[in-house]
Amino acid sequence: MIVFITGASSGFGAEMARTFVKHGHQVVLAARRLERLDALAAELGDSALPLVMDVTDKDAINDALALLPQSWRQIDVLINNAGLALGTQAAHEAPLADWETMISTNCTGLVAMTRALLPAMVARGGGLIINIGSVAGSYPYPGGNVYGATKAFVEQFTLNLRADLVGTGVRATNLAPGLCGGTEFSNVRFKGDDAAAAKVYEGTQPLTAGDIAETAYWLATLPPHININHIEMMPTCQGFSPFTIKRQ
């Protein structure tokens, strides 16, 4: 099995790569940071192929895919993992540039990667697309605004893929985690403020990147007649937020 993972240089992506390689599969490691990709590829050996690519750049996607050796081109599983959240400001205070970056990565980049690899899957009569969503796509919270909206897009796009792909043998799943620690997610969201990032997980036992990786591996190794439409994961320390009520 050949697995193509975007955002593979750290966090969920790197851990998913380790999991698939450990079980004997080949992994294309796609991300922007060459040094991190090279380090991960050195760790994983010949079963991993680093590919420098920015999902927000359609030309970069096409150029990178053209560089794949012939023996690596039959992608069985695409994991659209590249994504980010920026800031927690209210909508009337959030920088428009942050919103645009989240949309271009979480939505536009995801659909561009899907469109690039999907036709070959359909032609072969099999394949799997795992889109990394979030519970934020289902449950709003103050400061979630555009991030939550991008993950709601991921949910609907995945379901609409399923509608189009009935009978093709190609599967699609939205894997939507809740609170998950041990990654750069919150450090990126708070733009390098490590103290603010650490506070998010203070006193909790969050999900780990390993939990997400094991779930992705389970999805990819199910019998091919089974499609899991949506998986929502939360740690037991997390629940559903109450309605926000502004009191005088």
PDB file of N, CA, C and O in Angstrom, residues 89-115:
ATOM      1  N   GLN A  89      -9.228  35.138  18.347  1.00  0.00           N
ATOM      2  CA  GLN A  89      -9.945  36.399  18.489  1.00  0.00           C
ATOM      3  C   GLN A  89     -11.381  36.266  17.981  1.00  0.00           C
ATOM      4  O   GLN A  89     -11.686  35.428  17.141  1.00  0.00           O
ATOM      5  N   ALA A  90     -12.250  37.128  18.513  1.00  0.00           N
ATOM      6  CA  ALA A  90     -13.619  37.191  18.009  1.00  0.00           C
ATOM      7  C   ALA A  90     -13.596  37.625  16.543  1.00  0.00           C
ATOM      8  O   ALA A  90     -12.632  38.240  16.062  1.00  0.00           O
ATOM      9  N   ALA A  91     -14.673  37.320  15.834  1.00  0.00           N
ATOM     10  CA  ALA A  91     -14.711  37.556  14.391  1.00  0.00           C
ATOM     11  C   ALA A  91     -14.446  39.017  14.026  1.00  0.00           C
ATOM     12  O   ALA A  91     -13.798  39.309  13.014  1.00  0.00           O
ATOM     13  N   HIS A  92     -14.914  39.950  14.842  1.00  0.00           N
ATOM     14  CA  HIS A  92     -14.741  41.367  14.498  1.00  0.00           C
ATOM     15  C   HIS A  92     -13.339  41.878  14.840  1.00  0.00           C
ATOM     16  O   HIS A  92     -13.009  43.025  14.537  1.00  0.00           O
ATOM     17  N   GLU A  93     -12.527  41.022  15.439  1.00  0.00           N
ATOM     18  CA  GLU A  93     -11.157  41.415  15.808  1.00  0.00           C
ATOM     19  C   GLU A  93     -10.094  40.585  15.073  1.00  0.00           C
ATOM     20  O   GLU A  93      -8.933  40.985  15.022  1.00  0.00           O
ATOM     21  N   ALA A  94     -10.466  39.463  14.514  1.00  0.00           N
ATOM     22  CA  ALA A  94      -9.499  38.562  13.890  1.00  0.00           C
ATOM     23  C   ALA A  94      -8.932  39.163  12.604  1.00  0.00           C
ATOM     24  O   ALA A  94      -9.663  39.780  11.826  1.00  0.00           O
ATOM     25  N   PRO A  95      -7.634  38.995  12.354  1.00  0.00           N
ATOM     26  CA  PRO A  95      -7.043  39.496  11.106  1.00  0.00           C
ATOM     27  C   PRO A  95      -7.581  38.739   9.899  1.00  0.00           C
ATOM     28  O   PRO A  95      -7.629  37.507   9.901  1.00  0.00           O
ATOM     29  N   LEU A  96      -7.979  39.458   8.883  1.00  0.00           N
ATOM     30  CA  LEU A  96      -8.477  38.835   7.666  1.00  0.00           C
ATOM     31  C   LEU A  96      -7.423  37.907   7.056  1.00  0.00           C
ATOM     32  O   LEU A  96      -7.762  36.844   6.511  1.00  0.00           O
ATOM     33  N   ALA A  97      -6.164  38.291   7.168  1.00  0.00           N
ATOM     34  CA  ALA A  97      -5.090  37.463   6.595  1.00  0.00           C
ATOM     35  C   ALA A  97      -5.067  36.079   7.237  1.00  0.00           C
ATOM     36  O   ALA A  97      -4.787  35.079   6.554  1.00  0.00           O
ATOM     37  N   ASP A  98      -5.356  35.993   8.543  1.00  0.00           N
ATOM     38  CA  ASP A  98      -5.406  34.686   9.204  1.00  0.00           C
ATOM     39  C   ASP A  98      -6.544  33.847   8.646  1.00  0.00           C
ATOM     40  O   ASP A  98      -6.390  32.636   8.409  1.00  0.00           O
ATOM     41  N   TRP A  99      -7.682  34.476   8.439  1.00  0.00           N
ATOM     42  CA  TRP A  99      -8.812  33.752   7.857  1.00  0.00           C
ATOM     43  C   TRP A  99      -8.462  33.209   6.476  1.00  0.00           C
ATOM     44  O   TRP A  99      -8.746  32.057   6.147  1.00  0.00           O
ATOM     45  N   GLU A 100      -7.839  34.046   5.670  1.00  0.00           N
ATOM     46  CA  GLU A 100      -7.498  33.653   4.299  1.00  0.00           C
ATOM     47  C   GLU A 100      -6.495  32.489   4.289  1.00  0.00           C
ATOM     48  O   GLU A 100      -6.596  31.581   3.460  1.00  0.00           O
ATOM     49  N   THR A 101      -5.543  32.526   5.235  1.00  0.00           N
ATOM     50  CA  THR A 101      -4.556  31.435   5.316  1.00  0.00           C
ATOM     51  C   THR A 101      -5.227  30.122   5.692  1.00  0.00           C
ATOM     52  O   THR A 101      -4.925  29.065   5.110  1.00  0.00           O
ATOM     53  N   MET A 102      -6.152  30.167   6.645  1.00  0.00           N
ATOM     54  CA  MET A 102      -6.856  28.940   7.036  1.00  0.00           C
ATOM     55  C   MET A 102      -7.693  28.392   5.890  1.00  0.00           C
ATOM     56  O   MET A 102      -7.707  27.178   5.640  1.00  0.00           O
ATOM     57  N   ILE A 103      -8.376  29.260   5.177  1.00  0.00           N
ATOM     58  CA  ILE A 103      -9.207  28.812   4.053  1.00  0.00           C
ATOM     59  C   ILE A 103      -8.342  28.221   2.951  1.00  0.00           C
ATOM     60  O   ILE A 103      -8.656  27.159   2.397  1.00  0.00           O
ATOM     61  N   SER A 104      -7.222  28.872   2.636  1.00  0.00           N
ATOM     62  CA  SER A 104      -6.387  28.397   1.530  1.00  0.00           C
ATOM     63  C   SER A 104      -5.738  27.056   1.847  1.00  0.00           C
ATOM     64  O   SER A 104      -5.535  26.227   0.949  1.00  0.00           O
ATOM     65  N   THR A 105      -5.436  26.799   3.116  1.00  0.00           N
ATOM     66  CA  THR A 105      -4.819  25.532   3.500  1.00  0.00           C
ATOM     67  C   THR A 105      -5.864  24.458   3.770  1.00  0.00           C
ATOM     68  O   THR A 105      -5.833  23.371   3.190  1.00  0.00           O
ATOM     69  N   ASN A 106      -6.807  24.773   4.653  1.00  0.00           N
ATOM     70  CA  ASN A 106      -7.755  23.764   5.132  1.00  0.00           C
ATOM     71  C   ASN A 106      -8.808  23.379   4.096  1.00  0.00           C
ATOM     72  O   ASN A 106      -9.332  22.262   4.133  1.00  0.00           O
ATOM     73  N   CYS A 107      -9.122  24.306   3.203  1.00  0.00           N
ATOM     74  CA  CYS A 107     -10.164  24.035   2.197  1.00  0.00           C
ATOM     75  C   CYS A 107      -9.577  23.923   0.793  1.00  0.00           C
ATOM     76  O   CYS A 107      -9.642  22.864   0.165  1.00  0.00           O
ATOM     77  N   THR A 108      -9.000  25.017   0.295  1.00  0.00           N
ATOM     78  CA  THR A 108      -8.522  25.028  -1.088  1.00  0.00           C
ATOM     79  C   THR A 108      -7.419  24.004  -1.305  1.00  0.00           C
ATOM     80  O   THR A 108      -7.420  23.277  -2.315  1.00  0.00           O
ATOM     81  N   GLY A 109      -6.475  23.928  -0.382  1.00  0.00           N
ATOM     82  CA  GLY A 109      -5.393  22.952  -0.516  1.00  0.00           C
ATOM     83  C   GLY A 109      -5.898  21.531  -0.471  1.00  0.00           C
ATOM     84  O   GLY A 109      -5.442  20.662  -1.224  1.00  0.00           O
ATOM     85  N   LEU A 110      -6.853  21.282   0.408  1.00  0.00           N
ATOM     86  CA  LEU A 110      -7.409  19.936   0.541  1.00  0.00           C
ATOM     87  C   LEU A 110      -8.119  19.502  -0.737  1.00  0.00           C
ATOM     88  O   LEU A 110      -7.932  18.376  -1.218  1.00  0.00           O
ATOM     89  N   VAL A 111      -8.916  20.405  -1.326  1.00  0.00           N
ATOM     90  CA  VAL A 111      -9.632  19.998  -2.539  1.00  0.00           C
ATOM     91  C   VAL A 111      -8.681  19.884  -3.729  1.00  0.00           C
ATOM     92  O   VAL A 111      -8.864  19.023  -4.605  1.00  0.00           O
ATOM     93  N   ALA A 112      -7.639  20.707  -3.765  1.00  0.00           N
ATOM     94  CA  ALA A 112      -6.670  20.616  -4.861  1.00  0.00           C
ATOM     95  C   ALA A 112      -5.936  19.283  -4.829  1.00  0.00           C
ATOM     96  O   ALA A 112      -5.740  18.634  -5.869  1.00  0.00           O
ATOM     97  N   MET A 113      -5.528  18.852  -3.642  1.00  0.00           N
ATOM     98  CA  MET A 113      -4.854  17.552  -3.516  1.00  0.00           C
ATOM     99  C   MET A 113      -5.803  16.412  -3.888  1.00  0.00           C
ATOM    100  O   MET A 113      -5.418  15.461  -4.580  1.00  0.00           O
ATOM    101  N   THR A 114      -7.032  16.510  -3.440  1.00  0.00           N
ATOM    102  CA  THR A 114      -8.013  15.469  -3.747  1.00  0.00           C
ATOM    103  C   THR A 114      -8.233  15.363  -5.249  1.00  0.00           C
ATOM    104  O   THR A 114      -8.219  14.263  -5.824  1.00  0.00           O
ATOM    105  N   ARG A 115      -8.416  16.509  -5.884  1.00  0.00           N
ATOM    106  CA  ARG A 115      -8.677  16.504  -7.337  1.00  0.00           C
ATOM    107  C   ARG A 115      -7.472  15.981  -8.112  1.00  0.00           C
ATOM    108  O   ARG A 115      -7.626  15.364  -9.174  1.00  0.00           O
TER     109      ARG A 115
END
